[in-house]
mmCIF file of C-alpha atoms and ligand atoms in Angstrom:
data_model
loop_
_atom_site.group_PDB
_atom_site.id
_atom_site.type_symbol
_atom_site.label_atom_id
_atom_site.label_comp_id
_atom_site.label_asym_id
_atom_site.label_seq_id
_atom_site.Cartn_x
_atom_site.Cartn_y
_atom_site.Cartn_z
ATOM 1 C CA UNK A 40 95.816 122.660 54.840
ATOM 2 C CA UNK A 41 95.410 124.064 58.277
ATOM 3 C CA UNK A 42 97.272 121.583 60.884
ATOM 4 C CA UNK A 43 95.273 120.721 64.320
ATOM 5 C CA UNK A 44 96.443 123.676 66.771
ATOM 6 C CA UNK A 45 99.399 122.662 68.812
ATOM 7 C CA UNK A 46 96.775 123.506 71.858
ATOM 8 C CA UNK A 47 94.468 120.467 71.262
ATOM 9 C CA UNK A 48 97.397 118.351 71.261
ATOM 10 C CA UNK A 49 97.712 119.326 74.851
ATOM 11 C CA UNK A 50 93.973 119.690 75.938
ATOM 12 C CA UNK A 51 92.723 116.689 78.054
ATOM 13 C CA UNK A 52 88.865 116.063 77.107
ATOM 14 C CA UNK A 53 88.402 113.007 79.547
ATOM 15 C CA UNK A 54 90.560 110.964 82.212
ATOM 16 C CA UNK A 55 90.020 107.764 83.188
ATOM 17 C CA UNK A 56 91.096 104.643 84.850
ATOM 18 C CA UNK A 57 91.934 101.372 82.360
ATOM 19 C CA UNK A 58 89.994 98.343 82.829
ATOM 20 C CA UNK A 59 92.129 96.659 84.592
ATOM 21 C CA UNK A 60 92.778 99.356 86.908
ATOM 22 C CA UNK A 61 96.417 99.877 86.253
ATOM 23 C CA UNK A 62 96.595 102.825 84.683
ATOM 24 C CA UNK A 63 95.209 105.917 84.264
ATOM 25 C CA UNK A 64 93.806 106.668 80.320
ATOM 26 C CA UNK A 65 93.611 110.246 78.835
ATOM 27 C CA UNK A 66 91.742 111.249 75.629
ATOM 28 C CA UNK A 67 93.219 114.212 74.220
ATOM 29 C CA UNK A 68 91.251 117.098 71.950
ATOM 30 C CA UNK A 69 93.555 116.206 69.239
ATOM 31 C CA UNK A 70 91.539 112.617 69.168
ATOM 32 C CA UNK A 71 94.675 110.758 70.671
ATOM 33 C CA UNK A 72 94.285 108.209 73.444
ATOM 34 C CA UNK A 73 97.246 108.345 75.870
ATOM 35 C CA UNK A 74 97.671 104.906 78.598
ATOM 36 C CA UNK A 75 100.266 105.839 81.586
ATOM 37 C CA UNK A 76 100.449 102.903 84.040
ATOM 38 C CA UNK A 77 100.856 103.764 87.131
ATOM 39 C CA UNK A 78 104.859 102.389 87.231
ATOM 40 C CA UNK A 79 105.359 104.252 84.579
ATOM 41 C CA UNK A 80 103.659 107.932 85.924
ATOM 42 C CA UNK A 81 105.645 106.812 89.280
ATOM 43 C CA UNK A 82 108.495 106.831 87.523
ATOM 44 C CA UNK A 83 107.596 110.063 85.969
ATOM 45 C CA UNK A 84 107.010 112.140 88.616
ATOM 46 C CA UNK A 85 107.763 115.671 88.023
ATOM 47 C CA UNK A 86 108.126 116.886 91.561
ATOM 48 C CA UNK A 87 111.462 118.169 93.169
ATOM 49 C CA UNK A 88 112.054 115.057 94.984
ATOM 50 C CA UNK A 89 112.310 113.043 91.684
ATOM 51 C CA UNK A 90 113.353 115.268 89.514
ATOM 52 C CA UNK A 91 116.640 114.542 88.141
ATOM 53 C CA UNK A 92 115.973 110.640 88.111
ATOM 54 C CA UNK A 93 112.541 110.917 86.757
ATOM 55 C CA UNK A 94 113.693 109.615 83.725
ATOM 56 C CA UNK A 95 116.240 106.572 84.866
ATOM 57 C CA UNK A 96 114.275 105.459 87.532
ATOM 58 C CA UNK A 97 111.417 103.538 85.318
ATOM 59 C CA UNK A 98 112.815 99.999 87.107
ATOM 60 C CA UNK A 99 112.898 101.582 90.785
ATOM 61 C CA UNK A 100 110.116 99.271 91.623
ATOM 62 C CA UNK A 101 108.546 96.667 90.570
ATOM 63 C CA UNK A 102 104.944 96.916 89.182
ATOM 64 C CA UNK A 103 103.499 95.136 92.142
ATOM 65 C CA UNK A 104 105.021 97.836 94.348
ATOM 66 C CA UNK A 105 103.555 100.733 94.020
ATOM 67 C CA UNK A 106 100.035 101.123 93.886
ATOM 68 C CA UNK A 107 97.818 104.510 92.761
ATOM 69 C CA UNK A 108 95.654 105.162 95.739
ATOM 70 C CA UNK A 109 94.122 108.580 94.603
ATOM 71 C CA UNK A 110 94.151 111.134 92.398
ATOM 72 C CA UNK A 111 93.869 114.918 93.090
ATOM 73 C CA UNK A 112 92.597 117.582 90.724
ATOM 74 C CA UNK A 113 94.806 120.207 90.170
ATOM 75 C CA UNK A 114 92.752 123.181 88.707
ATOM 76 C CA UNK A 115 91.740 122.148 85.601
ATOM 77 C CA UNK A 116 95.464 121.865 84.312
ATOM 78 C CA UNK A 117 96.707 118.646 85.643
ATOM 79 C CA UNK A 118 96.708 115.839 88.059
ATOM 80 C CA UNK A 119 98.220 115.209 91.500
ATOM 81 C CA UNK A 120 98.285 111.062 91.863
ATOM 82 C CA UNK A 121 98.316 109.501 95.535
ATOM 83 C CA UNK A 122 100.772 106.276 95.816
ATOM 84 C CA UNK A 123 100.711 103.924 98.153
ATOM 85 C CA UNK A 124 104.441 104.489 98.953
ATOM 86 C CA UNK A 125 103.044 107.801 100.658
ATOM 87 C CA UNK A 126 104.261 110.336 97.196
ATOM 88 C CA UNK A 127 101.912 112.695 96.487
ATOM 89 C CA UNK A 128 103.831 115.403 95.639
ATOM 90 C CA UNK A 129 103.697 115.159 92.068
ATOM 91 C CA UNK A 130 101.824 117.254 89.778
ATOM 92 C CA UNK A 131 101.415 115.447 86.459
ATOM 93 C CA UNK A 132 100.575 119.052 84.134
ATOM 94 C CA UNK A 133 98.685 118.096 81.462
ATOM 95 C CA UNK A 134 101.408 119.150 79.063
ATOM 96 C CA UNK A 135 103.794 117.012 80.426
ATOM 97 C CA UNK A 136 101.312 114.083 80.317
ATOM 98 C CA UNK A 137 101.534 114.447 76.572
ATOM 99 C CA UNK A 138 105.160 114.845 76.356
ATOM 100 C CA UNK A 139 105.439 111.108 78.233
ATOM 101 C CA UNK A 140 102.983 109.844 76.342
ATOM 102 C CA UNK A 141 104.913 106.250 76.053
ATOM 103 C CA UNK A 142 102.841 105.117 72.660
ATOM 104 C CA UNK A 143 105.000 104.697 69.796
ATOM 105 C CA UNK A 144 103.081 107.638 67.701
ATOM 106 C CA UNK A 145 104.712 110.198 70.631
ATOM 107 C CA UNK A 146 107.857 108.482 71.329
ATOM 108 C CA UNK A 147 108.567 109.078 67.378
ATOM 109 C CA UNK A 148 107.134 112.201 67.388
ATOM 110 C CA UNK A 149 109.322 115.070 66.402
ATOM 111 C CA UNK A 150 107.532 118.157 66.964
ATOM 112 C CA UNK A 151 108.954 119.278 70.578
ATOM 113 C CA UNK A 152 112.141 119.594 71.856
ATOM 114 C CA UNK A 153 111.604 116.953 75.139
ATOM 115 C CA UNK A 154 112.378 113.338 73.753
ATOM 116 C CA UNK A 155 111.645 110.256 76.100
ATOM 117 C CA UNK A 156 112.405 107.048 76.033
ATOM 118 C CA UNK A 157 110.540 104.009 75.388
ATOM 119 C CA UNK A 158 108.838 101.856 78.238
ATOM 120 C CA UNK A 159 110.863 99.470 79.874
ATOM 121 C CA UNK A 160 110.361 95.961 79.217
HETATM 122 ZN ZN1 ZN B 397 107.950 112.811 92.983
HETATM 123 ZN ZN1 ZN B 398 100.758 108.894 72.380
#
């Protein structure tokens, strides 16, 4: 049988914010439903500044702390989010959006080479 093509797995149909406005929700082409809050994409961030810590520094801040106060477009590729401790340098790609994707189904997932860990308590 013909597996889904590795491209939907990274092709975002739709982003939007949760309900309860503290996080940002993705529905992929692959029919997967991705929830980042926004601790969690701070935590995350890609850009040179964080880089390096990205991936330790999930408890920098509490969840009160940091608040998402806009997000840029970036082409049609990815996202650019605006926090309120004045980041914004970030460019979330949509690939790596999938890669953090902190549900269980992706953490256990086996098919690329980037392994993350779970979210924090
Ligand atoms: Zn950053
Ligand atoms: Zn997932």
């Amino acid at each position: 049988m013909l597996k889904t093509p590795s491209t939907d797995r990274y092709r975002v149909l739709r982003r939007q914010l949760s309900e309860d406005g503290r996080a940002i929700e993705v529905h992929w082409a692959d029919g997967h439903r991705s929830t980042y809050p926004f601790k969690f994409l701070r935590g995350y961030c890609p850009c040179a500044d964080c880089q390096g810590h990205a991936r330790k520094a999930l408890n920098w801040q509490s969840p009160e702390d940091v608040e998402l106060v806009g997000v840029r477009m970036i082409g049609n590729y990815g996202i650019s989010p605006q926090w309120s401790d004045g980041h914004n340098t970030g460019i979330f790609s949509d690939n790596h959006l999938r890669r953090i994707c902190p549900c269980a189904d992706c953490i256990n997932w086996t098919g690329d080479t980037e392994s993350i860990s779970p979210l924090p308590e």
